[in-house]
Amino acid sequence: MGLRSGQFSLLISLNRPEPPTVGSVARMLAMDRTTLTANLKPLERRGLLTTAPDAEDRRVRRLTLTGDGLALLERAVPIWIATHEAIERVVEDDLETLRAQLVGLEKAVSIKPPPSE
């Protein structure tokens, strides 16, 4: 399948009735536009999505899953579900501890280091 978890999340975020804008996807995934664009390029080269200017505002780009992108998601979603079910079974007894540790980790990485002198 050749799809990393970040790429899966990106493709899932594009699976909408109306093609989203680059900006709206960046906000949803908490990414800056430059990082998002860099992550879109390999998927676009694989033919999984297309990027096109918005019909009303040519400065805005819209992202659309291709048929191949949708087909890949159809194959990937059951794998994602099964993987997460397996993880939940392993951590089931200690799920609250895991959540607390993840929240602590999130707080720790959001702390900015002091300015260097």
PDB file of C-alpha atoms in Angstrom:
ATOM      1  CA  MET A   1       0.000   0.000   0.000  1.00  0.00           C
ATOM      2  CA  GLY A   2       2.922   2.332   0.750  1.00  0.00           C
ATOM      3  CA  LEU A   3       0.972   4.810   2.863  1.00  0.00           C
ATOM      4  CA  ARG A   4       2.374   6.306   6.067  1.00  0.00           C
ATOM      5  CA  SER A   5       0.054   7.291   8.917  1.00  0.00           C
ATOM      6  CA  GLY A   6       0.514  11.007   8.233  1.00  0.00           C
ATOM      7  CA  GLN A   7      -0.364  10.476   4.583  1.00  0.00           C
ATOM      8  CA  PHE A   8      -3.432   8.489   5.621  1.00  0.00           C
ATOM      9  CA  SER A   9      -4.555  11.374   7.851  1.00  0.00           C
ATOM     10  CA  LEU A  10      -3.989  13.802   5.011  1.00  0.00           C
ATOM     11  CA  LEU A  11      -6.031  11.750   2.550  1.00  0.00           C
ATOM     12  CA  ILE A  12      -8.820  11.296   5.121  1.00  0.00           C
ATOM     13  CA  SER A  13      -8.917  15.077   5.601  1.00  0.00           C
ATOM     14  CA  LEU A  14      -9.552  15.500   1.864  1.00  0.00           C
ATOM     15  CA  ASN A  15     -12.448  13.044   1.786  1.00  0.00           C
ATOM     16  CA  ARG A  16     -15.236  15.653   1.822  1.00  0.00           C
ATOM     17  CA  PRO A  17     -18.262  16.429  -0.348  1.00  0.00           C
ATOM     18  CA  GLU A  18     -16.652  19.723  -1.459  1.00  0.00           C
ATOM     19  CA  PRO A  19     -12.925  19.986  -2.217  1.00  0.00           C
ATOM     20  CA  PRO A  20     -11.252  21.738   0.732  1.00  0.00           C
ATOM     21  CA  THR A  21      -8.781  24.580   0.437  1.00  0.00           C
ATOM     22  CA  VAL A  22      -5.136  24.166   1.317  1.00  0.00           C
ATOM     23  CA  GLY A  23      -5.648  26.619   4.187  1.00  0.00           C
ATOM     24  CA  SER A  24      -8.601  24.747   5.685  1.00  0.00           C
ATOM     25  CA  VAL A  25      -6.717  21.429   5.570  1.00  0.00           C
ATOM     26  CA  ALA A  26      -3.639  23.041   7.148  1.00  0.00           C
ATOM     27  CA  ARG A  27      -5.784  24.392   9.995  1.00  0.00           C
ATOM     28  CA  MET A  28      -7.563  21.067  10.531  1.00  0.00           C
ATOM     29  CA  LEU A  29      -4.282  19.141  10.665  1.00  0.00           C
ATOM     30  CA  ALA A  30      -2.522  21.860  12.711  1.00  0.00           C
ATOM     31  CA  MET A  31       0.184  22.237  10.059  1.00  0.00           C
ATOM     32  CA  ASP A  32       1.629  25.293   8.443  1.00  0.00           C
ATOM     33  CA  ARG A  33       0.866  25.668   4.744  1.00  0.00           C
ATOM     34  CA  THR A  34       4.481  25.081   3.689  1.00  0.00           C
ATOM     35  CA  THR A  35       4.665  21.752   5.531  1.00  0.00           C
ATOM     36  CA  LEU A  36       1.279  20.726   4.160  1.00  0.00           C
ATOM     37  CA  THR A  37       2.323  21.572   0.605  1.00  0.00           C
ATOM     38  CA  ALA A  38       5.507  19.514   1.006  1.00  0.00           C
ATOM     39  CA  ASN A  39       3.419  16.566   2.238  1.00  0.00           C
ATOM     40  CA  LEU A  40       0.921  16.914  -0.606  1.00  0.00           C
ATOM     41  CA  LYS A  41       3.506  16.703  -3.401  1.00  0.00           C
ATOM     42  CA  PRO A  42       4.345  12.968  -3.120  1.00  0.00           C
ATOM     43  CA  LEU A  43       0.642  12.101  -2.961  1.00  0.00           C
ATOM     44  CA  GLU A  44      -0.066  14.256  -5.984  1.00  0.00           C
ATOM     45  CA  ARG A  45       2.826  12.629  -7.896  1.00  0.00           C
ATOM     46  CA  ARG A  46       1.280   9.224  -7.087  1.00  0.00           C
ATOM     47  CA  GLY A  47      -1.989  10.418  -8.627  1.00  0.00           C
ATOM     48  CA  LEU A  48      -3.918  10.249  -5.348  1.00  0.00           C
ATOM     49  CA  LEU A  49      -5.035  13.885  -5.344  1.00  0.00           C
ATOM     50  CA  THR A  50      -5.188  16.938  -7.549  1.00  0.00           C
ATOM     51  CA  THR A  51      -4.655  20.590  -6.762  1.00  0.00           C
ATOM     52  CA  ALA A  52      -6.589  23.204  -8.704  1.00  0.00           C
ATOM     53  CA  PRO A  53      -7.372  26.905  -8.366  1.00  0.00           C
ATOM     54  CA  ASP A  54     -10.709  27.824  -6.807  1.00  0.00           C
ATOM     55  CA  ALA A  55     -13.338  28.794  -9.394  1.00  0.00           C
ATOM     56  CA  GLU A  56     -14.124  32.102  -7.661  1.00  0.00           C
ATOM     57  CA  ASP A  57     -10.706  33.083  -6.285  1.00  0.00           C
ATOM     58  CA  ARG A  58      -7.763  31.908  -8.393  1.00  0.00           C
ATOM     59  CA  ARG A  59      -5.349  32.597  -5.496  1.00  0.00           C
ATOM     60  CA  VAL A  60      -6.996  29.821  -3.448  1.00  0.00           C
ATOM     61  CA  ARG A  61      -6.111  26.193  -4.216  1.00  0.00           C
ATOM     62  CA  ARG A  62      -8.579  23.357  -3.730  1.00  0.00           C
ATOM     63  CA  LEU A  63      -7.592  19.734  -3.106  1.00  0.00           C
ATOM     64  CA  THR A  64      -9.509  16.805  -4.570  1.00  0.00           C
ATOM     65  CA  LEU A  65      -9.008  13.082  -4.104  1.00  0.00           C
ATOM     66  CA  THR A  66      -8.714  11.189  -7.378  1.00  0.00           C
ATOM     67  CA  GLY A  67     -10.368   7.843  -8.031  1.00  0.00           C
ATOM     68  CA  ASP A  68      -7.064   6.182  -7.127  1.00  0.00           C
ATOM     69  CA  GLY A  69      -6.936   8.187  -3.883  1.00  0.00           C
ATOM     70  CA  LEU A  70     -10.451   7.132  -2.934  1.00  0.00           C
ATOM     71  CA  ALA A  71      -9.696   3.503  -3.801  1.00  0.00           C
ATOM     72  CA  LEU A  72      -6.566   3.569  -1.640  1.00  0.00           C
ATOM     73  CA  LEU A  73      -8.576   4.996   1.277  1.00  0.00           C
ATOM     74  CA  GLU A  74     -11.171   2.246   0.855  1.00  0.00           C
ATOM     75  CA  ARG A  75      -8.391  -0.323   1.272  1.00  0.00           C
ATOM     76  CA  ALA A  76      -6.605   1.567   4.066  1.00  0.00           C
ATOM     77  CA  VAL A  77      -9.556   2.345   6.376  1.00  0.00           C
ATOM     78  CA  PRO A  78     -10.175  -1.287   7.441  1.00  0.00           C
ATOM     79  CA  ILE A  79      -6.446  -1.665   8.180  1.00  0.00           C
ATOM     80  CA  TRP A  80      -6.492   1.548  10.238  1.00  0.00           C
ATOM     81  CA  ILE A  81      -9.548   0.358  12.198  1.00  0.00           C
ATOM     82  CA  ALA A  82      -8.048  -3.087  12.862  1.00  0.00           C
ATOM     83  CA  THR A  83      -4.732  -1.558  13.956  1.00  0.00           C
ATOM     84  CA  HIS A  84      -6.401   0.814  16.400  1.00  0.00           C
ATOM     85  CA  GLU A  85      -8.584  -1.963  17.794  1.00  0.00           C
ATOM     86  CA  ALA A  86      -5.445  -4.048  18.390  1.00  0.00           C
ATOM     87  CA  ILE A  87      -3.735  -1.126  20.132  1.00  0.00           C
ATOM     88  CA  GLU A  88      -6.786  -0.547  22.318  1.00  0.00           C
ATOM     89  CA  ARG A  89      -6.820  -4.208  23.342  1.00  0.00           C
ATOM     90  CA  VAL A  90      -3.178  -3.990  24.407  1.00  0.00           C
ATOM     91  CA  VAL A  91      -3.592  -0.782  26.427  1.00  0.00           C
ATOM     92  CA  GLU A  92      -7.202  -1.355  27.480  1.00  0.00           C
ATOM     93  CA  ASP A  93      -6.423  -1.910  31.156  1.00  0.00           C
ATOM     94  CA  ASP A  94      -4.260   1.194  31.370  1.00  0.00           C
ATOM     95  CA  LEU A  95      -5.942   3.501  28.850  1.00  0.00           C
ATOM     96  CA  GLU A  96      -6.429   6.377  31.298  1.00  0.00           C
ATOM     97  CA  THR A  97      -2.750   6.289  32.269  1.00  0.00           C
ATOM     98  CA  LEU A  98      -1.755   6.321  28.614  1.00  0.00           C
ATOM     99  CA  ARG A  99      -4.028   9.306  27.932  1.00  0.00           C
ATOM    100  CA  ALA A 100      -2.571  11.185  30.907  1.00  0.00           C
ATOM    101  CA  GLN A 101       0.962  10.440  29.701  1.00  0.00           C
ATOM    102  CA  LEU A 102       0.134  11.646  26.190  1.00  0.00           C
ATOM    103  CA  VAL A 103      -1.329  14.882  27.579  1.00  0.00           C
ATOM    104  CA  GLY A 104       1.834  15.332  29.643  1.00  0.00           C
ATOM    105  CA  LEU A 105       3.970  14.718  26.572  1.00  0.00           C
ATOM    106  CA  GLU A 106       1.957  17.241  24.582  1.00  0.00           C
ATOM    107  CA  LYS A 107       2.474  19.848  27.316  1.00  0.00           C
ATOM    108  CA  ALA A 108       6.187  19.080  27.501  1.00  0.00           C
ATOM    109  CA  VAL A 109       6.790  19.546  23.779  1.00  0.00           C
ATOM    110  CA  SER A 110       4.816  22.781  23.721  1.00  0.00           C
ATOM    111  CA  ILE A 111       7.122  24.382  26.300  1.00  0.00           C
ATOM    112  CA  LYS A 112       9.501  26.742  24.558  1.00  0.00           C
ATOM    113  CA  PRO A 113      13.147  26.628  25.649  1.00  0.00           C
ATOM    114  CA  PRO A 114      14.565  29.780  27.222  1.00  0.00           C
ATOM    115  CA  PRO A 115      16.275  32.134  24.781  1.00  0.00           C
ATOM    116  CA  SER A 116      19.975  31.428  24.390  1.00  0.00           C
ATOM    117  CA  GLU A 117      22.361  34.111  25.500  1.00  0.00           C
TER     118      GLU A 117
END
